[in-house]
Coordinates of N, CA and C in Angstrom, one line a residue:
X537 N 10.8 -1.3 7.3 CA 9.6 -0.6 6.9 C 9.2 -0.9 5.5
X538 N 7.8 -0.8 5.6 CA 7.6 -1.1 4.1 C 7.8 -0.3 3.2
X539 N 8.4 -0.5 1.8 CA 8.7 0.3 1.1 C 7.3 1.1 0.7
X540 N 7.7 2.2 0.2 CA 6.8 3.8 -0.1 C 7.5 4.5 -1.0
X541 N 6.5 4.5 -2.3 CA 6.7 5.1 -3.9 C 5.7 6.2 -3.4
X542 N 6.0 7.4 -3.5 CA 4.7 8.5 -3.5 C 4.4 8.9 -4.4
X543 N 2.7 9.0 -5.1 CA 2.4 9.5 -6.0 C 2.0 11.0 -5.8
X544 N 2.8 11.4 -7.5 CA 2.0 12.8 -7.5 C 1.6 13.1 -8.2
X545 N 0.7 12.4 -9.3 CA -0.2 12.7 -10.0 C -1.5 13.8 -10.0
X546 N -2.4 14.3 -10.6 CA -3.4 15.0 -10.0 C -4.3 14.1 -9.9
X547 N -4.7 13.3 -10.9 CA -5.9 11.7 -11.1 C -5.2 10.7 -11.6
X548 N -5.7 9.8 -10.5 CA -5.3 8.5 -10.7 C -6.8 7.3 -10.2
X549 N -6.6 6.4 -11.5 CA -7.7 5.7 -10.9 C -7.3 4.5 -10.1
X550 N -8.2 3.8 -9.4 CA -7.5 2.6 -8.4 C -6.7 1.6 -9.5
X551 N -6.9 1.1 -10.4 CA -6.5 0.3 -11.1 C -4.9 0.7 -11.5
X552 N -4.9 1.9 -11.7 CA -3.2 2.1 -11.6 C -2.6 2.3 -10.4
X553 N -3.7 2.6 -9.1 CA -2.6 2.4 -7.4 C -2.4 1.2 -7.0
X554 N -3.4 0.2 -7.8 CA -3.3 -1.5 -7.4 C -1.8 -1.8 -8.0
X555 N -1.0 -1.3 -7.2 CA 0.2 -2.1 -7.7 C 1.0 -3.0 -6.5
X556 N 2.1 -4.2 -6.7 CA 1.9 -5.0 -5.9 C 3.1 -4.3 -5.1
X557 N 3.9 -3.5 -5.4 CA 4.6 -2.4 -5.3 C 4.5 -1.4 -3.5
X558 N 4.7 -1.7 -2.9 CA 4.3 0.0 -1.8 C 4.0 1.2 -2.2
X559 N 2.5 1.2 -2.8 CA 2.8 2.5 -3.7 C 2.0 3.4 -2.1
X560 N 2.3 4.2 -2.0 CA 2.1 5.3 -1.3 C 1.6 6.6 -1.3
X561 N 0.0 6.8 -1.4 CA -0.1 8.1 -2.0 C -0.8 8.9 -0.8
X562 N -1.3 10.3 -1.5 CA -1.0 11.2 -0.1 C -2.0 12.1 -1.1
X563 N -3.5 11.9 -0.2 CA -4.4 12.1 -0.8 C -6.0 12.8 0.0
X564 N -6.3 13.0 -0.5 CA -7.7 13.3 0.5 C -8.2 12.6 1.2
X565 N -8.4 12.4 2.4 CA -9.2 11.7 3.0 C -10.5 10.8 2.7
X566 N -10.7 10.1 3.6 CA -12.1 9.0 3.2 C -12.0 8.5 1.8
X567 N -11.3 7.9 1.3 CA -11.1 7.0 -0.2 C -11.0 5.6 0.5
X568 N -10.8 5.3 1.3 CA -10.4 3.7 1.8 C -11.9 3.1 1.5
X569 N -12.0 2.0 1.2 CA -13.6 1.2 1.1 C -13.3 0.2 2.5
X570 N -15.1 0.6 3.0 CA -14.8 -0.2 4.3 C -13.9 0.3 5.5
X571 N -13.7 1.9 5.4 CA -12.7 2.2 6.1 C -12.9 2.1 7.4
X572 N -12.0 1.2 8.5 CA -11.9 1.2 10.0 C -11.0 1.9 10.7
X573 N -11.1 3.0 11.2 CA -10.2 4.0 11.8 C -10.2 4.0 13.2
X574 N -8.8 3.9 13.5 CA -8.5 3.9 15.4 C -7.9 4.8 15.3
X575 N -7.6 5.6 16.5 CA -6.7 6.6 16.8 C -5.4 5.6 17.9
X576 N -4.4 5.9 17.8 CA -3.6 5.5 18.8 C -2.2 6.7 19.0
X577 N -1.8 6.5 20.2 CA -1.2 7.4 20.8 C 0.4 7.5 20.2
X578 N 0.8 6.2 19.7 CA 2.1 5.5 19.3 C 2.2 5.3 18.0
X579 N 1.0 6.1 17.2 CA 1.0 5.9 15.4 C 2.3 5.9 14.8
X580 N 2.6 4.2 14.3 CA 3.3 4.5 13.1 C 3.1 3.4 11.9
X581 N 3.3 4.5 10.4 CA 3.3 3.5 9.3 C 3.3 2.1 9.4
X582 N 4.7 1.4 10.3 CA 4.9 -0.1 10.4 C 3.5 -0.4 11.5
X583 N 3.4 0.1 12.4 CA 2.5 -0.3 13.3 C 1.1 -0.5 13.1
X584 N 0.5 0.4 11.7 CA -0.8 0.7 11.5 C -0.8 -0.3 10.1
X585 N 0.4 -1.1 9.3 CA 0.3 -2.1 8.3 C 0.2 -2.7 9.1
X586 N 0.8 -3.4 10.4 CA 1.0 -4.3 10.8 C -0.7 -5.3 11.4
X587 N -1.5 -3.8 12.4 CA -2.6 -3.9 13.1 C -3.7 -3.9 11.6
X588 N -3.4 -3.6 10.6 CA -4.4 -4.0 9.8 C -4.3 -5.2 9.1
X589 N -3.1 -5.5 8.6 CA -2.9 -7.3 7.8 C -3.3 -8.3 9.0
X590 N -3.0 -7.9 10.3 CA -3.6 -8.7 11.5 C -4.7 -9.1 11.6
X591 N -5.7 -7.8 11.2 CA -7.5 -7.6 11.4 C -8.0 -8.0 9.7
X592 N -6.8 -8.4 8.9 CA -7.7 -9.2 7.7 C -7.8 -8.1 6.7
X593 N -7.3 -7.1 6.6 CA -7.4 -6.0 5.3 C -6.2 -5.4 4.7
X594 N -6.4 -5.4 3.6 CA -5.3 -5.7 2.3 C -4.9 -4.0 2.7
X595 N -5.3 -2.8 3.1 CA -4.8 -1.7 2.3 C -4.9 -0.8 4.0
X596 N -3.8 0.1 4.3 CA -3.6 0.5 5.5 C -3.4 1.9 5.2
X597 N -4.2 3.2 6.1 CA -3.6 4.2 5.6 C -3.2 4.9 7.0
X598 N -2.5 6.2 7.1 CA -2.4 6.9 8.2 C -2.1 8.6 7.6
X599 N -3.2 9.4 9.0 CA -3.7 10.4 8.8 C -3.9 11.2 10.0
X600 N -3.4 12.6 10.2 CA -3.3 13.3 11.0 C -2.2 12.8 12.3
X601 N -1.7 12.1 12.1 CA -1.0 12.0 12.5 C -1.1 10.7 13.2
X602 N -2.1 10.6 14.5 CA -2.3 9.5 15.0 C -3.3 8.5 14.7
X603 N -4.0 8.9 13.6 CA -4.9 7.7 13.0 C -4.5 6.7 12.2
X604 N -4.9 5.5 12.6 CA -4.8 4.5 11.5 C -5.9 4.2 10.9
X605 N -6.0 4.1 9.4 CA -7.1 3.6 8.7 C -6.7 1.9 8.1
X606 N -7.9 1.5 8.1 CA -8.0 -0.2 7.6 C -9.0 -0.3 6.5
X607 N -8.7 -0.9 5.0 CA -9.8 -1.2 4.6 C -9.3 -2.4 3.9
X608 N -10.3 -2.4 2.4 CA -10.2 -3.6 1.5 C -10.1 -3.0 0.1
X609 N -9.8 -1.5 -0.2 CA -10.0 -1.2 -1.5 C -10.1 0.4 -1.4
X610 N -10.4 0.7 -2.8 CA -10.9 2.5 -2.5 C -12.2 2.2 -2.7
X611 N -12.6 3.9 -2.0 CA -13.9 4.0 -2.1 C -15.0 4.8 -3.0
X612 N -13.6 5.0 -4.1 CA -14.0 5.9 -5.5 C -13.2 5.5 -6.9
X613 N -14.0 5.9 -7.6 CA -13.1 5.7 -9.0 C -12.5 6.4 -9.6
X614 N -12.3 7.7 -8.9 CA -10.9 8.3 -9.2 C -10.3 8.8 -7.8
X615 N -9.2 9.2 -7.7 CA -8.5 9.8 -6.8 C -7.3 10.9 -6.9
X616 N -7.8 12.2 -6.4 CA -7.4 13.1 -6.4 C -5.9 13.2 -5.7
X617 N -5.1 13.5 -6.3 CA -3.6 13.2 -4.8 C -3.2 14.5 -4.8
X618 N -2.6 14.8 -3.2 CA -2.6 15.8 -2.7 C -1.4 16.4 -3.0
X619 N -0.7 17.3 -3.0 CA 0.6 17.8 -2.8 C 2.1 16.9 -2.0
X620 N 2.8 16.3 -1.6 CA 3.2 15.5 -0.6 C 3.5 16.4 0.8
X621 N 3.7 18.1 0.6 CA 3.8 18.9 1.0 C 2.9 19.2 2.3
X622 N 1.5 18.4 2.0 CA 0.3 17.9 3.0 C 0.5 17.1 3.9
X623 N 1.1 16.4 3.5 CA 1.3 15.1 4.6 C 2.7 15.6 5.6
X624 N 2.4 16.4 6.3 CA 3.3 17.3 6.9 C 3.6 16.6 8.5
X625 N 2.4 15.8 8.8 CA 2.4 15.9 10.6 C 2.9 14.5 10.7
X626 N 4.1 14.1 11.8 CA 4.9 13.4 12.4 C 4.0 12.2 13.1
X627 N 4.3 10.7 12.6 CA 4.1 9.7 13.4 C 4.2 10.1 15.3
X628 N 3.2 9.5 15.8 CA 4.1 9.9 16.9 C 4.4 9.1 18.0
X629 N 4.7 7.9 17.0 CA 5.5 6.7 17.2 C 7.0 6.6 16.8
X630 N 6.9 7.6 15.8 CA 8.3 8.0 15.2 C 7.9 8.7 14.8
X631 N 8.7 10.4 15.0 CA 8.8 11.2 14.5 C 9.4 11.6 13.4
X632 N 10.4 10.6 13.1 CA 11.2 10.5 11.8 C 10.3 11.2 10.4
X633 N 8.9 10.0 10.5 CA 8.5 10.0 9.5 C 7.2 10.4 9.7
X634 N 6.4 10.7 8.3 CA 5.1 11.4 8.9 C 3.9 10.5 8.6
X635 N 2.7 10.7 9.1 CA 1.8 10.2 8.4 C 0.5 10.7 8.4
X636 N 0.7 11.2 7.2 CA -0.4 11.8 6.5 C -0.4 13.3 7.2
X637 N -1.9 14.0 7.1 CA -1.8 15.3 7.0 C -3.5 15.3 7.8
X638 N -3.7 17.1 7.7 CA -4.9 17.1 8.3 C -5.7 17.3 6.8
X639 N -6.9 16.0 6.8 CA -7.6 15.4 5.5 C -6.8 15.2 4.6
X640 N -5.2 14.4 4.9 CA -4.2 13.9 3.6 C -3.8 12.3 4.6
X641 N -4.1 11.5 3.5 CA -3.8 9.9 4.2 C -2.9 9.3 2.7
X642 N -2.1 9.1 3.6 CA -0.6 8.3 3.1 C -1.5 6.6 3.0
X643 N -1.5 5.9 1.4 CA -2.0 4.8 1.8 C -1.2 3.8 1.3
X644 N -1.0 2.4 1.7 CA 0.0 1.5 1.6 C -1.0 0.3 1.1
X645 N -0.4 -0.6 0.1 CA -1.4 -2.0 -0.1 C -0.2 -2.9 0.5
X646 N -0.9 -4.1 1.1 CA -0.8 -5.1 1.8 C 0.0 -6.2 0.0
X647 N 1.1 -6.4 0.1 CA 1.5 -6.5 -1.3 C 1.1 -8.5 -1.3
X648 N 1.3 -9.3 -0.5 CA 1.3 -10.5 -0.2 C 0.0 -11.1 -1.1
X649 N 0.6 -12.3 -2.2 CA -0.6 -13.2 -2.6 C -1.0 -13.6 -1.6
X650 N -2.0 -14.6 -2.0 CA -2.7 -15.4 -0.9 C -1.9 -17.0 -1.4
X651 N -2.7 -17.6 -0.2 CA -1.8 -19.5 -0.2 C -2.2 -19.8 -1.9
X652 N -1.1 -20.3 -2.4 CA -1.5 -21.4 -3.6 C 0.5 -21.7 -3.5
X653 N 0.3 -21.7 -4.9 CA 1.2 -22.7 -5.9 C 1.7 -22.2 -6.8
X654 N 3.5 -22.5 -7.4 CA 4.0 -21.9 -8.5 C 3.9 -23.1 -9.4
X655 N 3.4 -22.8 -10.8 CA 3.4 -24.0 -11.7 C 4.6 -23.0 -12.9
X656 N 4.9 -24.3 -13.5 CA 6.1 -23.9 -14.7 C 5.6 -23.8 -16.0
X657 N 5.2 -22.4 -16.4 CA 4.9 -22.6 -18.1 C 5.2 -22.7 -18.9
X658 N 6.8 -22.4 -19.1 CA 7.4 -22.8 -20.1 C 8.5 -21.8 -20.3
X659 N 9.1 -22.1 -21.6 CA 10.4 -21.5 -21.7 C 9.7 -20.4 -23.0
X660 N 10.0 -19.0 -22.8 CA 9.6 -18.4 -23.9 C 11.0 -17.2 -24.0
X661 N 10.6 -16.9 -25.5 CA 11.8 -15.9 -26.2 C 11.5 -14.5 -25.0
X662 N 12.4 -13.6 -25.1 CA 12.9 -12.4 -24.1 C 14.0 -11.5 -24.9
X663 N 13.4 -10.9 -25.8 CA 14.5 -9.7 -26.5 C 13.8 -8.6 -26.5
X664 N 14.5 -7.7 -27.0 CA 14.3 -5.9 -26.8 C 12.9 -6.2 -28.8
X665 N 13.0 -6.8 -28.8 CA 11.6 -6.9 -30.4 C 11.1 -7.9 -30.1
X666 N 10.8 -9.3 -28.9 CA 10.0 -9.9 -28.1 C 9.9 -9.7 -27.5
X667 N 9.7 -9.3 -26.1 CA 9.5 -9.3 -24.8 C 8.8 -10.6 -24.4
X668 N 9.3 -11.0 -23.4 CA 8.2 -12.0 -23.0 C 7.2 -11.3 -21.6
X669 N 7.7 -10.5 -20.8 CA 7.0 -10.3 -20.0 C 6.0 -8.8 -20.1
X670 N 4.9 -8.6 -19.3 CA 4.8 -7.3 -19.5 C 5.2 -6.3 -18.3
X671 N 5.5 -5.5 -18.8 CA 6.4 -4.3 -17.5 C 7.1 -5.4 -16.4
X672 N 8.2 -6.2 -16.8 CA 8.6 -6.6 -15.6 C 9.8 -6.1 -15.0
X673 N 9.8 -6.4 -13.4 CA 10.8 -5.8 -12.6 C 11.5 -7.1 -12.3
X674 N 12.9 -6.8 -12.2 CA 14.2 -7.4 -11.9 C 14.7 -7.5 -10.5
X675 N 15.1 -8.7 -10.6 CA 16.0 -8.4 -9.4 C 17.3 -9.6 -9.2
X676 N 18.1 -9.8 -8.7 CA 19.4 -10.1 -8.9 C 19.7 -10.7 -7.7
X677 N 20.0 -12.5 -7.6 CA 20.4 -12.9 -6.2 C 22.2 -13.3 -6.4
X678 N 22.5 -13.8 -5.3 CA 23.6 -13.6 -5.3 C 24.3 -15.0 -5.6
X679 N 25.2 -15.7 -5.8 CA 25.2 -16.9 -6.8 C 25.3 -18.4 -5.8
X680 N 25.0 -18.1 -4.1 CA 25.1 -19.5 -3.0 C 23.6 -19.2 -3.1
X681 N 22.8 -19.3 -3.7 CA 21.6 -19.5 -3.1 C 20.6 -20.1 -4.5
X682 N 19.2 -20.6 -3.9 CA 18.2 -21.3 -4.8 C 17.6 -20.3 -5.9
X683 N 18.2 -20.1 -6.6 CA 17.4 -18.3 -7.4 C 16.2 -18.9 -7.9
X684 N 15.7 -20.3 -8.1 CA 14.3 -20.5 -8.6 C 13.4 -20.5 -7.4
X685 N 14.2 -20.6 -6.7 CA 13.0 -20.4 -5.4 C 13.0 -18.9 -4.6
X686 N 14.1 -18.2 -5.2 CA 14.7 -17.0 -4.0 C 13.3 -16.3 -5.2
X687 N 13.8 -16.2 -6.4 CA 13.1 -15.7 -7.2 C 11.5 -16.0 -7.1
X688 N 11.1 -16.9 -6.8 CA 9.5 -16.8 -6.6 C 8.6 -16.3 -5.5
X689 N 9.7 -16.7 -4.7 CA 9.4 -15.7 -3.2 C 9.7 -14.6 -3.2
X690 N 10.4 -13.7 -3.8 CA 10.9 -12.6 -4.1 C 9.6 -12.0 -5.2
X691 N 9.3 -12.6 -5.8 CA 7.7 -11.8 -6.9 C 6.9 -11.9 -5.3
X692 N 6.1 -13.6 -5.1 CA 5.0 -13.6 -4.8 C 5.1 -12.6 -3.4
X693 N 6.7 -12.2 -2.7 CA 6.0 -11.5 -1.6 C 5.5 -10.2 -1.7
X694 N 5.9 -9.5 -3.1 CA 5.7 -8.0 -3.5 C 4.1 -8.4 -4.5
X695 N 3.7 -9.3 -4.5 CA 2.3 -9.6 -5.0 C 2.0 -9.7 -6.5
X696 N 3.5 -9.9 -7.1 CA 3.4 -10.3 -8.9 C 3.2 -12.0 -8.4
X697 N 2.5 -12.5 -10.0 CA 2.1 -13.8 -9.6 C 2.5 -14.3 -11.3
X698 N 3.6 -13.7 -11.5 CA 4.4 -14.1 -12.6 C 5.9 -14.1 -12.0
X699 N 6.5 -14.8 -12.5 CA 8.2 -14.8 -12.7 C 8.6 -16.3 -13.4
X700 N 9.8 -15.2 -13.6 CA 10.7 -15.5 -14.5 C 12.2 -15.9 -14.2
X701 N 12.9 -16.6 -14.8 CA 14.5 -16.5 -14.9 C 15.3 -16.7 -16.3
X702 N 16.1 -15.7 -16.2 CA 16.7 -15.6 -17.7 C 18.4 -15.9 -17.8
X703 N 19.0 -16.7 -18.3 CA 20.1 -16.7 -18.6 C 20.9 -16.9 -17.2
X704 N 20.5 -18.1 -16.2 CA 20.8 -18.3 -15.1 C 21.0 -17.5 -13.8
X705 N 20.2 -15.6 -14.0 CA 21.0 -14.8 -13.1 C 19.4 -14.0 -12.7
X706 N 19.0 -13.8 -13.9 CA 18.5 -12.8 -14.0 C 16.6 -12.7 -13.9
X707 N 16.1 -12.6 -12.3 CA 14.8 -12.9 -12.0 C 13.8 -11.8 -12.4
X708 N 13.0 -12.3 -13.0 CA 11.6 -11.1 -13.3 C 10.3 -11.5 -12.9
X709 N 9.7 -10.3 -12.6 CA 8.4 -10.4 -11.7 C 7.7 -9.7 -12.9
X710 N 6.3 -10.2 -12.8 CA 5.4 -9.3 -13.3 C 3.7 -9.1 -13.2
X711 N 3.2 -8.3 -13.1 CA 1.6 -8.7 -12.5 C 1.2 -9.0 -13.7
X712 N 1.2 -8.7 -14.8 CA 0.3 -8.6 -16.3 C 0.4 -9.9 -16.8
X713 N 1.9 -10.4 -16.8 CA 2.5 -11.6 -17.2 C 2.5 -11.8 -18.4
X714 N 2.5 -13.0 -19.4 CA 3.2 -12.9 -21.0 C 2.3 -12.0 -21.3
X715 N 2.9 -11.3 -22.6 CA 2.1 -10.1 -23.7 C 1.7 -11.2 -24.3
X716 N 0.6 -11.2 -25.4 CA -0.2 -11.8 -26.0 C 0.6 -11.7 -27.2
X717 N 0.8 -13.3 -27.8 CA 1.5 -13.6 -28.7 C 3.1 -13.8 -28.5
X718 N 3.3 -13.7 -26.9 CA 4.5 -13.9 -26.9 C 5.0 -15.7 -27.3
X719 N 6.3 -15.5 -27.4 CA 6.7 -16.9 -28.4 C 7.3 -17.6 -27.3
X720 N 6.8 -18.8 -27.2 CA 7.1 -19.8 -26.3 C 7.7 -21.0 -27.0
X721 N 9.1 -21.4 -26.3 CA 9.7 -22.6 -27.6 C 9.9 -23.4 -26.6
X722 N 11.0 -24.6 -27.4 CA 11.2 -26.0 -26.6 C 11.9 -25.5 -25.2
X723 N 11.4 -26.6 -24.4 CA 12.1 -26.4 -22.9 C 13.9 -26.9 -23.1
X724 N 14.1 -27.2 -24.5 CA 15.5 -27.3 -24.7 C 16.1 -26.1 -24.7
X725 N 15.4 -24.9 -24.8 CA 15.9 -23.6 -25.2 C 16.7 -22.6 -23.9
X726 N 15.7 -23.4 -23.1 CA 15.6 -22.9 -21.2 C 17.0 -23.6 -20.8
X727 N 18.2 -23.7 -21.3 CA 19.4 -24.9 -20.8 C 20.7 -24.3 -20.0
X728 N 20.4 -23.4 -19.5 CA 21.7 -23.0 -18.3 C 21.1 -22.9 -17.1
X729 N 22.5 -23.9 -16.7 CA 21.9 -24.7 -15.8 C 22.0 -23.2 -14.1
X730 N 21.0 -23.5 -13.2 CA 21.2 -22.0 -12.1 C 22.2 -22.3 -11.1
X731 N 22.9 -21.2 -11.0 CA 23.9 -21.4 -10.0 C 23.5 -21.3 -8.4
X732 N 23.6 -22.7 -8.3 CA 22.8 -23.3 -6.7 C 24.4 -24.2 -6.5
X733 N 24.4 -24.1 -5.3 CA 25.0 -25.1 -4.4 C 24.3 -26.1 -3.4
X734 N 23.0 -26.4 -3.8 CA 22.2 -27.8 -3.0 C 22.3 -28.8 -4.1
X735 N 22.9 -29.4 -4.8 CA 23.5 -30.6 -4.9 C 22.6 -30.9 -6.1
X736 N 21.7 -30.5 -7.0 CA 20.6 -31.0 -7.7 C 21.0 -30.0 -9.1
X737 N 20.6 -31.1 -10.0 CA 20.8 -29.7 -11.5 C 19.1 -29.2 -11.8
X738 N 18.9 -27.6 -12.2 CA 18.1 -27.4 -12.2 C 18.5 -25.7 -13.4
X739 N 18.2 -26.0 -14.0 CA 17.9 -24.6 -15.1 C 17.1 -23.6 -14.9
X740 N 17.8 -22.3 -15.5 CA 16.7 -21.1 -15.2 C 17.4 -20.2 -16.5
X741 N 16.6 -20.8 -17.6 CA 16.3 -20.1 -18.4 C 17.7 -20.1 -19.2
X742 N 17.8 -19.0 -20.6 CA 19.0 -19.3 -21.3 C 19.0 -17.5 -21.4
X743 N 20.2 -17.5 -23.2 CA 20.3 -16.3 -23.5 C 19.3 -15.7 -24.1
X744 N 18.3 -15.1 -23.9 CA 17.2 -14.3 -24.0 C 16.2 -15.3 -24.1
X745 N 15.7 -16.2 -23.5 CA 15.0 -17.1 -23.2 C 14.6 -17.2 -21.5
X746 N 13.1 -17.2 -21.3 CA 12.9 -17.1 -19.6 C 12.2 -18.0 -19.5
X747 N 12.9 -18.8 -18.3 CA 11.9 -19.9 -17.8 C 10.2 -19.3 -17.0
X748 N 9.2 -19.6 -17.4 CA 8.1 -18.9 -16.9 C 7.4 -19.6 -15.6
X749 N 6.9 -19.3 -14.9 CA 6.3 -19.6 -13.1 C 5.4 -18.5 -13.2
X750 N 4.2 -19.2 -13.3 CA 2.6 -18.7 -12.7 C 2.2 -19.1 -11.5
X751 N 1.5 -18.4 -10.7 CA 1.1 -18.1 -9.2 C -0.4 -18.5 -9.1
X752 N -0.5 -19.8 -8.8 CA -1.7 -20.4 -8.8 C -2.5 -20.1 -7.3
X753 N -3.4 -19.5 -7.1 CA -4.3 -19.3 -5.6 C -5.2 -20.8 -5.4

């Protein structure tokens, strides 16, 4: 299932729910832009992402239980979120979990870039008084595998179109990507080498130093 962060803010504007993230919020009804709503008998969260990234729209919600909504965006510039306490009534495709409420829609974004290409920007500084990235999230592969590639498929499938690798271990995603003025040095800086077992030498990054990969469309 797709991951689900719930917000519970009172206002939130779209530009903070655009995250590449499963953010999940649980909100008033009719906010979807372009919204296409089916009813089905078997509603569930995976079923109703699934029937909407099928029919071509980024953002999937479910509501009263057996509705699915489809759209491409919200349909306002702010958004009110509901209590989570609202979103009370049971998939009834699974009852496990619920979706949404009566006039409360649980909404999920479609996290996936579109087709392009990772290009390599360079090697830049990464300390707690530089950062190189902005707000980035981590994550950690395990040491038989391609981390410059586990790692880029691992951003671009959650929809960051930055990453990173630091000190041969350590992968970062981020939507913002470098802060301005971050310090970028020689690709000599970038020199431990990643622990891969396919037979090729290949570096990812050093001690506070990240090799950088932008997500070209």
């Amino acid at each position: 299932m797709h991951k689900c962060v719930c917000i519970n803010q009172s206002i939130l504007s779209p530009a903070q729910l655009d995250s590449p993230v499963q953010l999940c919020g649980r909100y008033p009804s009719r906010i979807i832009k372009g919204d296409v709503t089916t009813v089905y008998s078997d509603n569930t969260v995976d079923d109703c992402i699934t029937r909407c990234d099928a029919a071509g729209f980024n953002y999937a919600g479910v509501e009263y239980g057996d509705e699915c909504h489809c759209g491409t965006g919200y349909a306002t510039s702010s958004i009110q979120a509901a209590p989570d306490s609202d979103c009370n009534m049971s998939c009834p495709g699974d009852p496990e979990y619920t979706c949404g409420g009566s006039w409360r829609i649980q909404i999920y974004k479609s996290p996936a870039l579109p087709p392009g290409s990772w290009t390599l920007e360079g090697c830049a500084v990464d300390n707690s008084t530089s950062p190189a990235f902005q707000n980035p999230v981590h994550a950690n592969f395990s040491s038989n595998v391609d981390i410059v590639e586990d790692c880029m498929d691992y951003c671009g499938h959650w929809g960051y179109g930055w990453a990173g690798i630091e000190n041969g271990e350590d992968c970062q995603c981020s939507l913002a990507g470098l802060f301005l003025g971050a310090q970028i040095v020689s690709m000599d800086q970038c020199n431990v080498s990643c622990p891969t077992h396919y037979g090729y030498n290949e570096t990812c990054g050093g001690p506070q130093r990240l090799m950088v990969y932008e997500y070209d469309a």
